[in-house]
């Protein structure tokens, strides 16, 4: 079309404008994909979130060793393994959630996002799914390391199938990403930032953590009848996830508007 | 304005009298009750005498006769705890109203309700602790009701931490309303958890209560709610005066 | 008749208020701005300039009873449609420093669901003379280049109305000149609303001027009717008012 630099001056002729106010056809799916792709491209470039989260998780595991070093022979580690693992995941995710929203806040990008014709819940879902993906990537690192450091040598020989543990971790991560995205969006606009995020996030997540850790421990210990109780716990956790993501979906609009 | 304060002060006095009446009734007219199921394996519990045979449950657990004195806390602990859930819910309702109407007064009311709820929660924790010490032999037990209730208290504290870290008034109001709603999700969990998960915490209202117990209980409950409402009204009035003072200060300074 | 006015006016503001509790960020502000105009908004800090801009750009809803139409669209009821017609250039770049120039524009093009993003991005990068650096990260750009890129971003959806939120702050004289010439280039066919601290710059560009103080309209008129000295005096008085 135009070769000159002055193209931007040219306006579409008035008649071309449709009668309806909307000039373009908005596709929620396309916007959702764009937000996720942007987050991934940025992360692949800087690797800021994944390295800091991974390193932090590793440090937490090293400190676990100190805590456990005096536990003695008769100590049954399998009963606290799930709890320790989720402790590492929750503190690591705090770091990532904060980072992910600081990116948006830094140069006012969130404002530019809000100025686009985009439904607010799409922004929430985009950010939450992005955070979920990063959390999963970090978990792919930490969980095997945790296994080799603390549960190697047949500690899990009596346990239920490993995929049940994966289900539990995934269900837990959904809740973390959902509620975390909502709260991190608030906390980046406060004076305390990551401290405020921790103060809000830990108690809100408490019921979910308790359920997930109970479910995982029941699989690891594998007492008779553990399958039924596992699915019961997971059902409870899924309800919690749905409530948290639902609340985030509805309330995100207000958070962004402030 | 003045009328409201008069009502509030009346409520404080009436509420105080009712609670005192309930206190006296609890000790003089209410029958001693063996309260709750003692499926605890705490050694200290075994020092309590066994309940009479006709009061033993059939499911294999054993009822102990608790010291009658410790049981009296029931007339205060339970009404305060129930008031705390109610006031927390009111804080949540005002938070929803704020998000819908964006009126500052709703934010103020939500915050004050949250303050009142926090006072009730702390009072519940204190009275509860006295009872757990007397009845279970420990100050604290990580059991579902106590745990979720502690989390509820932490959420309320987080609410105020969040408020204090935001300068902009409108943003502060919006964020705290959003957080109040998220935090409130814990209230039904805490309230119903003793009915869902096996818990050592007694379940009130599962079976009926004798009138001599029910009457002081209801009186105490009404008294507590009156005091709670009065605190709320007085604090709202105070905040109202404070904002008016700020406006006149600003006007004077030009 | 009203139809005709709607065609003409880019911005219609009636009794615009924005209150929270006793604080009035905006108090019954009214004005009309014809299409193709350039409005400069002046006023001390906290006068309500940014709030006005946020209301006009649909980021903040006005108090009930206010009637605000931009491009003939209600900022509350038709905010979604309106956003497609708004571009904003701010002192904040509103760009992701870890994305390249092209990726930044691509991202926003996707948000606006543009039909031919590649073509449009090419055109814009050429227009702001950044084609040679399209693959470089926004983080490596100088202040002036960042500002040029953010202009390209603002023009992506081909907006009808462009908001300028103190676009000159932090720019060196050279970058200012480039920004001037860019604004000049796209001046035709667009309506501009600029918030500025710089009286001279604001007056030089504008066709209409508005002074706000304490959330109220103090002055609104066409540039042609403005006596510069009197305006400067009024400006100084109002700015002094808010500084207390």
XYZ file of C-alpha atoms in Angstrom:
756
model
C 0.000 0.000 0.000
C 1.666 3.191 1.125
C 5.374 3.520 0.620
C 5.927 6.850 2.267
C 6.574 7.465 5.943
C 3.427 9.477 5.988
C 1.184 6.502 5.902
C 0.062 6.959 9.463
C -1.435 10.259 8.448
C -3.817 8.640 6.083
C -7.159 7.913 7.551
C -9.541 5.313 6.368
C -12.341 7.076 4.503
C -15.301 7.792 6.747
C -17.683 5.615 4.706
C -15.577 2.578 5.388
C -16.396 2.714 9.055
C -19.183 0.326 9.888
C -22.329 1.640 11.487
C -21.824 -0.430 14.585
C -19.339 1.078 17.009
C -17.019 -1.900 16.836
C -14.329 -1.559 14.204
C -12.738 -4.913 14.758
C -13.778 -8.354 15.679
C -12.393 -9.141 19.090
C -11.311 -12.676 19.686
C -10.906 -13.559 23.350
C -8.919 -16.639 22.484
C -6.421 -14.665 20.434
C -5.898 -12.143 23.248
C -5.562 -14.931 25.803
C -2.930 -16.659 23.678
C -1.075 -13.361 23.164
C -0.762 -12.748 26.902
C 0.556 -16.235 27.573
C 2.927 -16.173 24.617
C 4.302 -12.810 25.692
C 5.007 -14.102 29.207
C 6.716 -17.196 27.856
C 8.829 -15.288 25.332
C 9.938 -12.880 28.037
C 10.766 -15.696 30.415
C 12.697 -17.658 27.763
C 14.744 -14.550 27.143
C 15.566 -13.550 30.700
C 15.013 -16.871 32.529
C 14.645 -14.613 35.512
C 11.671 -16.256 37.176
C 12.642 -19.859 36.587
C 16.224 -19.508 37.735
C 15.323 -17.543 40.838
C 12.488 -19.899 41.730
C 14.557 -23.010 41.056
C 17.532 -21.774 43.018
C 15.366 -20.710 45.919
C 13.676 -24.106 45.993
C 17.047 -25.808 45.984
C 18.169 -23.716 48.946
C 15.011 -24.625 50.835
C 15.758 -28.317 50.217
C 19.288 -27.870 51.531
C 17.902 -26.305 54.684
C 15.539 -29.256 55.058
C 18.607 -31.415 55.347
C 19.767 -29.362 58.344
C 16.360 -29.729 59.975
C 16.360 -33.483 59.352
C 20.025 -34.190 60.074
C 19.386 -34.934 63.754
C 16.147 -36.850 63.247
C 17.704 -40.226 64.072
C 17.190 -43.721 62.714
C 13.620 -44.520 63.672
C 12.260 -41.386 62.067
C 9.640 -42.049 59.382
C 10.340 -39.451 56.733
C 7.554 -40.538 54.378
C 4.917 -39.055 56.672
C 6.265 -35.531 56.397
C 7.645 -35.722 52.847
C 4.533 -34.304 51.165
C 4.321 -31.481 53.668
C 7.952 -30.491 53.166
C 7.611 -30.655 49.397
C 4.599 -28.370 49.405
C 6.287 -25.998 51.794
C 9.066 -25.585 49.218
C 6.519 -25.163 46.421
C 4.455 -22.544 48.239
C 7.394 -20.323 49.137
C 8.872 -20.682 45.692
C 5.588 -19.765 44.065
C 5.409 -16.582 46.147
C 8.629 -15.490 44.495
C 7.361 -16.246 40.996
C 3.938 -14.663 41.461
C 5.477 -11.458 42.681
C 7.891 -11.321 39.743
C 5.217 -12.058 37.188
C 3.112 -9.096 38.252
C 6.053 -6.758 38.810
C 6.777 -7.185 35.087
C 3.346 -5.785 34.285
C 3.654 -2.978 36.768
C 7.173 -1.828 35.942
C 6.617 0.418 32.966
C 2.878 0.756 33.289
C 2.216 -2.098 30.882
C -0.832 -3.165 32.811
C -2.389 0.171 31.963
C -1.723 -0.415 28.286
C -3.317 -3.839 28.619
C -6.378 -2.285 30.210
C -6.677 0.261 27.416
C -7.049 -2.503 24.859
C -10.531 -3.812 24.098
C -10.080 -6.853 26.245
C -12.355 -8.442 28.821
C -10.775 -8.183 32.252
C -11.254 -11.872 33.080
C -9.161 -12.707 29.993
C -6.249 -10.852 31.565
C -6.776 -12.809 34.775
C -6.917 -16.147 32.987
C -3.912 -15.269 30.831
C -1.750 -14.321 33.782
C -2.996 -17.202 35.935
C -2.343 -19.786 33.226
C 1.105 -18.287 32.619
C 1.890 -18.526 36.328
C 0.588 -22.087 36.374
C 2.907 -23.034 33.507
C 5.968 -21.532 35.209
C 5.069 -23.180 38.486
C 4.799 -26.540 36.706
C 8.181 -26.047 35.032
C 9.793 -25.353 38.390
C 8.040 -28.363 39.906
C 9.439 -30.562 37.167
C 12.851 -29.573 38.561
C 12.178 -29.639 42.279
C 10.117 -32.788 42.639
C 12.736 -35.194 41.212
C 15.497 -33.472 43.171
C 13.421 -33.759 46.313
C 12.871 -37.432 45.528
C 16.562 -38.190 45.007
C 17.698 -36.227 48.043
C 15.175 -37.460 50.567
C 13.179 -40.387 49.249
C 15.756 -42.400 47.307
C 16.635 -45.955 48.301
C 13.210 -47.488 48.176
C 11.437 -45.206 50.633
C 8.464 -45.179 48.291
C 8.485 -48.930 47.598
C 5.218 -49.418 49.467
C 3.535 -46.313 48.039
C 0.629 -45.989 45.652
C 1.119 -45.121 41.974
C 3.219 -42.016 41.268
C 0.672 -40.486 38.929
C -1.657 -39.949 41.888
C 1.008 -37.736 43.428
C 1.255 -35.833 40.151
C -2.512 -35.293 40.146
C -2.336 -33.926 43.695
C 0.527 -31.555 42.847
C -1.273 -30.293 39.734
C -4.534 -29.678 41.593
C -2.599 -27.804 44.257
C -0.764 -25.726 41.657
C -4.025 -24.633 40.018
C -5.206 -23.145 43.301
C -1.848 -21.486 43.916
C -1.812 -19.904 40.456
C -5.469 -18.802 40.623
C -5.608 -17.216 44.052
C -1.962 -16.157 43.801
C -2.483 -14.156 40.619
C -5.360 -12.252 42.191
C -3.422 -11.456 45.343
C -0.133 -10.689 43.607
C -1.914 -8.130 41.429
C -2.983 -6.385 44.609
C 0.303 -6.738 46.446
C 2.445 -5.202 43.676
C 0.518 -1.980 44.218
C 1.222 -1.850 47.936
C 4.211 -0.646 49.882
C 5.165 -4.070 51.219
C 4.991 -5.976 47.885
C 6.267 -9.508 48.532
C 5.742 -9.299 52.282
C 2.095 -8.337 51.826
C 1.717 -11.145 49.308
C 2.974 -13.691 51.842
C 0.744 -12.336 54.607
C -2.340 -12.641 52.391
C -1.415 -15.741 50.434
C -0.377 -18.195 53.153
C -3.588 -18.112 55.237
C -5.812 -18.083 52.139
C -3.988 -21.114 50.757
C -3.971 -22.931 54.067
C -7.042 -25.166 53.562
C -5.855 -26.219 50.099
C -2.366 -27.037 51.335
C -3.717 -29.100 54.188
C -5.961 -31.108 51.874
C -3.279 -31.685 49.254
C -0.660 -32.721 51.790
C -3.132 -35.114 53.440
C -3.982 -36.620 50.068
C -0.346 -37.030 49.047
C 0.643 -38.531 52.367
C -2.169 -41.049 52.122
C -0.742 -42.183 48.763
C 2.849 -42.270 50.020
C 1.982 -44.216 53.170
C -0.606 -46.273 51.282
C -2.611 -47.631 54.164
C -5.504 -49.871 53.111
C -8.370 -47.913 51.588
C -6.163 -44.967 50.695
C -7.506 -44.697 47.141
C -11.011 -43.717 48.253
C -9.771 -41.188 50.793
C -7.344 -39.785 48.215
C -10.094 -39.040 45.718
C -12.232 -37.581 48.460
C -9.451 -35.159 49.353
C -8.820 -34.321 45.719
C -12.523 -33.597 45.244
C -12.337 -31.177 48.168
C -9.239 -29.550 46.685
C -10.920 -29.211 43.290
C -13.874 -27.465 44.928
C -11.442 -25.084 46.583
C -9.686 -24.481 43.245
C -12.974 -23.760 41.519
C -14.034 -21.331 44.245
C -10.669 -19.532 44.189
C -10.422 -19.279 40.409
C -14.092 -18.235 40.288
C -13.558 -15.520 42.886
C -10.456 -14.342 41.027
C -12.344 -14.323 37.739
C -15.120 -12.172 39.189
C -13.040 -9.847 41.377
C -10.104 -9.228 39.026
C -12.043 -6.484 37.278
C -12.263 -4.530 40.533
C -8.607 -5.033 41.353
C -7.553 -3.762 37.936
C -9.933 -0.819 38.068
C -8.426 0.557 41.257
C -26.253 11.321 65.205
C -26.755 11.994 68.882
C -29.754 9.690 68.879
C -27.683 6.839 67.461
C -25.104 7.210 70.184
C -27.844 7.172 72.820
C -29.177 3.927 71.345
C -25.670 2.492 71.276
C -25.013 3.359 74.891
C -28.359 1.882 75.900
C -27.432 -1.268 73.993
C -24.088 -1.512 75.776
C -25.838 -1.247 79.166
C -28.632 -3.692 78.296
C -26.168 -6.081 76.667
C -23.927 -5.905 79.710
C -26.851 -6.605 82.053
C -28.010 -9.526 79.924
C -24.530 -11.047 79.817
C -24.215 -10.661 83.575
C -27.616 -12.267 84.036
C -26.555 -15.137 81.789
C -23.363 -15.460 83.825
C -25.292 -15.793 87.080
C -27.809 -18.171 85.554
C -25.022 -20.296 84.122
C -23.644 -20.852 87.609
C -26.819 -21.037 89.655
C -29.677 -22.364 87.557
C -28.166 -24.318 84.660
C -27.752 -28.037 85.219
C -24.267 -29.484 85.125
C -23.686 -31.095 81.794
C -21.280 -33.699 80.594
C -20.456 -32.006 77.441
C -19.157 -33.600 74.280
C -17.536 -36.904 73.454
C -14.244 -37.662 75.100
C -12.595 -39.741 72.426
C -9.364 -38.038 73.376
C -6.374 -40.133 74.216
C -4.856 -37.414 76.331
C -3.673 -38.911 79.577
C -4.923 -35.959 81.551
C -8.453 -36.677 80.455
C -8.504 -39.972 82.213
C -8.481 -38.222 85.554
C -12.081 -37.226 84.904
C -14.733 -39.617 86.146
C -16.690 -41.710 83.691
C -20.161 -40.528 82.779
C -23.072 -42.609 84.080
C -23.896 -45.705 82.038
C -27.101 -44.264 80.573
C -25.118 -41.366 79.103
C -22.511 -43.487 77.372
C -22.660 -43.417 73.591
C -23.222 -46.714 71.837
C -20.580 -46.248 69.139
C -17.747 -47.409 71.370
C -16.402 -43.998 72.386
C -16.474 -43.069 76.033
C -18.058 -40.062 77.702
C -16.285 -38.528 80.610
C -17.825 -36.240 83.136
C -16.051 -32.935 82.713
C -15.628 -30.646 85.711
C -18.795 -28.627 85.810
C -16.958 -25.379 86.252
C -15.047 -25.612 82.970
C -18.229 -26.312 81.138
C -19.602 -22.887 82.167
C -17.373 -21.266 79.574
C -19.819 -22.636 77.042
C -22.227 -19.779 77.835
C -19.652 -17.222 76.765
C -17.339 -18.953 74.351
C -20.059 -20.151 72.000
C -22.058 -16.896 71.817
C -18.887 -14.888 71.173
C -17.724 -17.350 68.539
C -21.083 -17.232 66.798
C -21.097 -13.446 66.960
C -17.617 -13.434 65.399
C -18.849 -15.440 62.398
C -21.868 -13.176 62.062
C -19.884 -9.940 62.223
C -17.281 -11.313 59.800
C -20.104 -12.082 57.404
C -21.415 -8.548 57.807
C -17.940 -7.228 56.957
C -18.066 -9.387 53.822
C -21.511 -8.085 52.878
C -20.355 -4.479 53.219
C -17.317 -5.368 51.083
C -19.630 -6.632 48.319
C -21.797 -3.529 48.668
C -18.710 -1.358 48.378
C -17.576 -3.036 45.175
C -21.026 -2.568 43.707
C -21.698 1.021 44.766
C -18.224 2.452 45.396
C -19.433 4.447 48.356
C -16.817 5.253 50.951
C -19.197 4.685 53.840
C -19.481 0.992 52.909
C -15.727 0.682 53.057
C -15.661 2.283 56.490
C -18.447 -0.018 57.702
C -16.734 -3.072 56.289
C -13.529 -2.121 58.054
C -15.235 -1.451 61.376
C -17.165 -4.712 61.146
C -13.839 -6.429 60.529
C -12.380 -4.751 63.621
C -15.333 -5.847 65.718
C -15.063 -9.360 64.307
C -11.384 -9.433 65.199
C -12.175 -8.424 68.783
C -14.703 -11.261 68.988
C -12.262 -13.707 67.419
C -9.580 -12.860 69.966
C -12.119 -13.173 72.808
C -13.187 -16.552 71.401
C -9.596 -17.696 71.278
C -8.997 -16.662 74.888
C -12.126 -18.279 76.294
C -11.524 -21.316 74.117
C -8.002 -21.663 75.409
C -9.174 -21.646 79.009
C -11.623 -24.395 78.154
C -9.174 -26.544 76.173
C -6.721 -26.320 79.056
C -9.355 -27.437 81.535
C -11.026 -29.982 79.325
C -8.334 -31.395 77.051
C -5.386 -30.664 79.265
C -3.550 -28.618 76.644
C -3.488 -24.956 75.686
C -3.572 -25.620 72.016
C -4.599 -28.541 69.876
C -4.111 -28.661 66.104
C -7.544 -29.935 65.359
C -9.726 -28.808 62.438
C -11.929 -26.228 64.148
C -9.134 -24.587 66.095
C -6.843 -24.571 63.094
C -9.313 -23.053 60.638
C -10.340 -20.538 63.273
C -6.727 -19.521 63.807
C -6.425 -19.098 60.043
C -9.501 -16.887 60.137
C -7.783 -14.698 62.702
C -4.640 -14.526 60.567
C -6.753 -13.522 57.561
C -8.300 -10.694 59.536
C -4.876 -9.521 60.643
C -3.705 -9.731 57.022
C -6.674 -7.548 56.082
C -5.395 -4.773 58.318
C -1.798 -5.253 57.202
C -2.999 -4.852 53.610
C -4.960 -1.719 54.478
C -1.973 -0.112 56.144
C 0.275 -0.647 53.158
C -1.794 1.303 50.632
C -1.777 5.090 50.458
C -4.463 5.818 47.918
C -7.847 5.803 49.640
C -9.887 4.378 46.837
C -7.409 1.675 45.962
C -7.136 0.756 49.634
C -10.901 0.444 49.861
C -11.133 -1.696 46.723
C -8.296 -4.047 47.578
C -9.447 -4.557 51.131
C -12.985 -5.265 49.927
C -11.643 -7.859 47.497
C -9.491 -9.407 50.187
C -12.351 -9.395 52.704
C -14.386 -11.475 50.254
C -11.522 -13.895 49.590
C -10.842 -14.164 53.334
C -14.491 -14.756 54.138
C -14.341 -18.081 52.242
C -12.618 -19.480 55.329
C -15.609 -18.631 57.565
C -18.007 -21.328 56.300
C -15.120 -23.795 56.183
C -14.349 -23.127 59.831
C -18.009 -23.101 60.827
C -18.976 -26.406 59.233
C -15.720 -28.281 59.563
C -16.622 -29.974 62.859
C -19.603 -31.483 61.082
C -17.552 -32.709 58.121
C -14.314 -34.023 59.566
C -13.924 -36.037 62.759
C -12.954 -33.428 65.299
C -12.494 -33.311 69.027
C -14.178 -29.928 69.168
C -17.721 -30.288 70.537
C -20.557 -29.702 68.110
C -23.177 -27.433 69.557
C -26.836 -27.808 68.582
C -26.399 -31.328 67.328
C -28.903 -32.583 69.818
C -31.304 -30.460 71.801
C -30.497 -28.628 75.005
C -32.327 -28.583 78.311
C -34.242 -25.314 78.868
C -32.168 -24.487 81.931
C -29.108 -24.480 79.662
C -30.721 -23.028 76.555
C -32.193 -19.957 78.278
C -28.957 -18.516 79.734
C -27.249 -19.423 76.474
C -29.741 -17.410 74.424
C -29.591 -14.512 76.876
C -25.803 -14.463 76.642
C -25.998 -14.632 72.831
C -28.420 -11.697 72.641
C -26.294 -9.733 75.095
C -23.126 -10.312 73.067
C -24.796 -9.308 69.825
C -26.097 -6.119 71.432
C -22.639 -5.219 72.660
C -21.192 -6.069 69.241
C -23.752 -3.914 67.474
C -23.145 -1.061 69.911
C -19.374 -1.206 69.336
C -20.048 -1.112 65.609
C -22.397 1.881 65.800
C -20.116 3.839 68.111
C -17.095 3.243 65.900
C -19.012 4.245 62.773
C -20.083 7.428 64.547
C -16.507 8.104 65.565
C -15.225 7.648 62.009
C -17.960 9.934 60.760
C -16.866 12.656 63.155
C -13.261 12.118 62.180
C -13.947 12.623 58.473
C -15.977 15.723 59.215
C -13.136 17.048 61.302
C -10.718 16.378 58.438
C -12.954 18.228 56.005
C -13.227 21.271 58.241
C -9.487 21.225 58.858
C -8.873 21.185 55.127
C -11.368 23.988 54.584
C -9.655 26.121 57.221
C -6.245 25.553 55.739
C -7.594 26.492 52.307
C -29.622 18.461 15.238
C -28.173 16.455 18.051
C -27.077 13.919 15.460
C -25.021 16.578 13.782
C -23.351 17.587 17.019
C -22.450 13.997 17.725
C -20.697 13.852 14.385
C -18.778 16.982 15.173
C -17.770 16.454 18.759
C -14.938 14.184 19.764
C -15.474 14.669 23.472
C -18.604 15.731 25.291
C -18.331 16.110 29.038
C -21.362 17.096 31.139
C -21.186 17.546 34.897
C -18.317 15.154 35.217
C -17.702 14.422 38.886
C -15.513 11.898 40.507
C -15.771 11.663 44.243
C -14.654 9.302 46.926
C -16.031 10.076 50.341
C -15.580 13.779 50.925
C -12.731 14.101 48.439
C -13.698 15.495 45.077
C -11.144 14.608 42.435
C -13.395 16.179 39.811
C -16.314 18.455 40.484
C -18.935 19.116 37.803
C -16.569 19.641 34.900
C -18.223 20.293 31.541
C -16.784 21.001 28.116
C -17.083 20.020 24.470
C -14.227 19.351 22.167
C -14.719 19.211 18.397
C -13.176 16.509 16.264
C -9.621 17.145 15.182
C -8.947 19.537 18.038
C -5.898 19.541 20.279
C -6.758 20.129 23.913
C -4.116 20.993 26.464
C -5.041 20.471 30.088
C -3.160 22.538 32.636
C -3.309 22.602 36.377
C -1.370 22.043 39.569
C -0.615 18.591 40.937
C -3.727 16.950 42.303
C -6.024 19.215 40.303
C -7.694 16.237 38.683
C -5.837 16.206 35.360
C -4.877 12.566 35.516
C -8.281 11.606 36.842
C -9.897 13.373 33.904
C -7.638 11.511 31.514
C -8.410 8.199 33.223
C -12.143 8.833 32.982
C -11.922 9.790 29.317
C -9.846 6.692 28.559
C -12.389 4.419 30.357
C -9.929 3.348 33.055
C -11.934 4.948 35.858
C -15.707 5.274 35.885
C -17.144 8.736 36.599
C -19.602 9.360 39.440
C -23.224 8.670 38.632
C -24.934 11.674 37.118
C -21.952 12.489 34.952
C -22.346 12.227 31.219
C -19.144 11.612 29.354
C -18.995 10.726 25.698
C -15.837 10.206 23.716
C -16.156 9.707 19.960
C -19.902 9.624 20.547
C -19.544 6.611 22.844
C -20.458 6.569 26.503
C -17.367 5.880 28.631
C -19.297 3.628 30.994
C -21.772 1.777 28.806
C -19.743 1.559 25.618
C -16.284 1.367 27.126
C -15.374 -1.752 25.207
C -16.107 -0.203 21.817
C -14.444 3.013 22.848
C -11.163 1.356 23.775
C -10.622 0.393 20.155
C -10.521 4.080 19.276
C -8.124 5.287 21.946
C -4.373 5.556 21.872
C -2.311 6.736 24.805
C 1.199 8.112 24.911
C 2.439 8.593 28.412
C 5.641 9.586 30.155
C 5.696 5.905 31.143
C 6.632 3.932 28.018
C 3.971 1.205 28.538
C 6.271 -1.266 26.810
C 7.832 -4.521 27.953
C 11.578 -3.943 28.265
C 12.350 -7.621 27.668
C 10.543 -7.793 24.345
C 11.978 -6.476 21.094
C 10.390 -3.523 19.356
C 8.616 -5.812 16.953
C 7.443 -8.242 19.636
C 6.035 -5.394 21.686
C 4.009 -4.158 18.748
C 2.998 -7.707 17.811
C 1.696 -8.313 21.314
C -0.445 -5.197 21.291
C -1.583 -5.910 17.741
C -2.845 -9.274 18.962
C -4.668 -7.621 21.852
C -6.406 -5.334 19.391
C -7.001 -8.323 17.116
C -5.695 -6.465 14.070
C -6.267 -8.109 10.708
C -2.839 -7.692 9.168
C -0.520 -7.216 12.099
C 2.704 -7.697 10.103
C 1.837 -5.052 7.565
C 0.698 -2.555 10.143
C 3.781 -3.103 12.312
C 6.056 -2.571 9.310
C 4.330 0.662 8.438
C 4.496 1.992 11.946
C 8.109 1.034 12.556
C 8.998 2.820 9.371
C 6.988 5.862 10.363
C 8.811 6.196 13.683
C 12.146 5.337 12.021
C 12.881 2.290 14.095
C 12.827 -0.282 11.331
C 16.549 -0.895 11.605
C 16.210 -1.779 15.284
C 13.059 -3.840 15.148
C 14.769 -6.909 16.579
C 16.426 -5.075 19.471
C 15.036 -5.262 22.970
C 13.100 -2.245 24.159
C 15.377 -2.214 27.206
C 18.351 -1.188 25.022
C 16.566 1.847 23.564
C 17.323 5.426 24.516
C 14.567 7.498 26.095
C 13.723 9.115 22.781
C 13.596 5.836 20.892
C 11.410 4.295 23.576
C 9.058 7.213 23.246
C 8.935 6.730 19.474
C 8.158 3.096 19.910
C 5.416 3.904 22.361
C 3.948 6.266 19.786
C 3.920 3.412 17.307
C 2.167 1.311 19.915
C -0.439 3.979 20.515
C -1.145 4.301 16.790
C -1.512 0.543 16.223
C -5.300 0.355 16.237
C -5.483 3.571 14.205
C -7.211 5.425 17.021
C -9.514 8.403 16.577
C -8.384 10.073 19.742
C -4.929 10.172 21.264
C -4.203 10.964 24.894
C -0.841 12.440 25.805
C 0.007 12.165 29.483
C 2.947 14.511 30.025
C 4.730 13.011 27.035
C 7.636 15.456 27.239
C 8.765 14.715 30.757
C 12.220 13.146 30.824
C 12.942 13.826 27.145
C 16.053 15.629 25.984
C 15.599 18.563 23.542
C 16.387 16.404 20.533
C 13.863 13.745 21.494
C 11.358 16.518 22.111
C 11.825 17.759 18.563
C 11.294 14.286 17.182
C 8.157 13.870 19.265
C 6.931 17.261 18.033
C 7.392 16.340 14.421
C 5.731 12.970 14.956
C 2.736 14.561 16.606
C 2.650 17.054 13.770
C 2.627 14.219 11.268
C -0.341 12.471 12.762
C -2.114 15.638 13.822
C -4.559 15.589 10.961
C -7.629 13.462 11.459
C -6.867 12.757 15.104
C -8.149 14.436 18.206
C -5.502 15.037 20.870
C -5.847 15.572 24.565
C -2.661 16.416 26.396
C -1.892 16.818 30.063
C 1.105 19.038 30.489
C 3.161 20.960 33.009
C 4.892 22.909 30.290
C 2.835 26.016 29.623
C 4.708 27.105 26.503
C 4.717 23.718 24.864
C 1.083 23.147 25.699
C -0.035 26.473 24.289
C 2.088 26.125 21.182
C 0.446 22.858 20.178
C -3.117 23.280 21.305
C -6.294 24.467 19.660
C -8.170 24.470 22.965
C -6.964 24.931 26.527
C -8.414 23.831 29.843
C -7.238 24.767 33.310
C -8.278 22.630 36.253
C -7.793 23.427 39.916
C -9.109 21.447 42.857
C -11.123 19.319 40.500
C -12.956 22.262 38.999
C -12.878 23.849 35.596
C -11.258 27.251 35.927
C -10.849 28.069 32.280
C -11.809 26.571 28.936
C -11.606 28.276 25.574
C -10.270 28.059 22.057
C -6.659 28.954 21.494
C -7.631 31.777 19.154
C -9.445 33.592 21.959
C -6.625 33.316 24.421
C -4.533 36.266 25.411
C -1.235 34.664 26.222
C -0.226 37.013 29.004
C -3.532 36.805 30.770
C -3.529 33.073 30.417
C -0.057 32.825 31.884
C -1.157 34.940 34.832
C -4.208 32.777 35.424
C -2.057 29.679 35.128
C 0.382 30.932 37.708
C -2.451 31.852 40.095
C -4.067 28.445 39.893
C -0.838 26.545 40.141
C 0.006 28.597 43.203
C -3.384 27.691 44.625
C -2.797 24.000 44.573
C 0.726 24.006 45.908
C -0.183 24.881 49.532
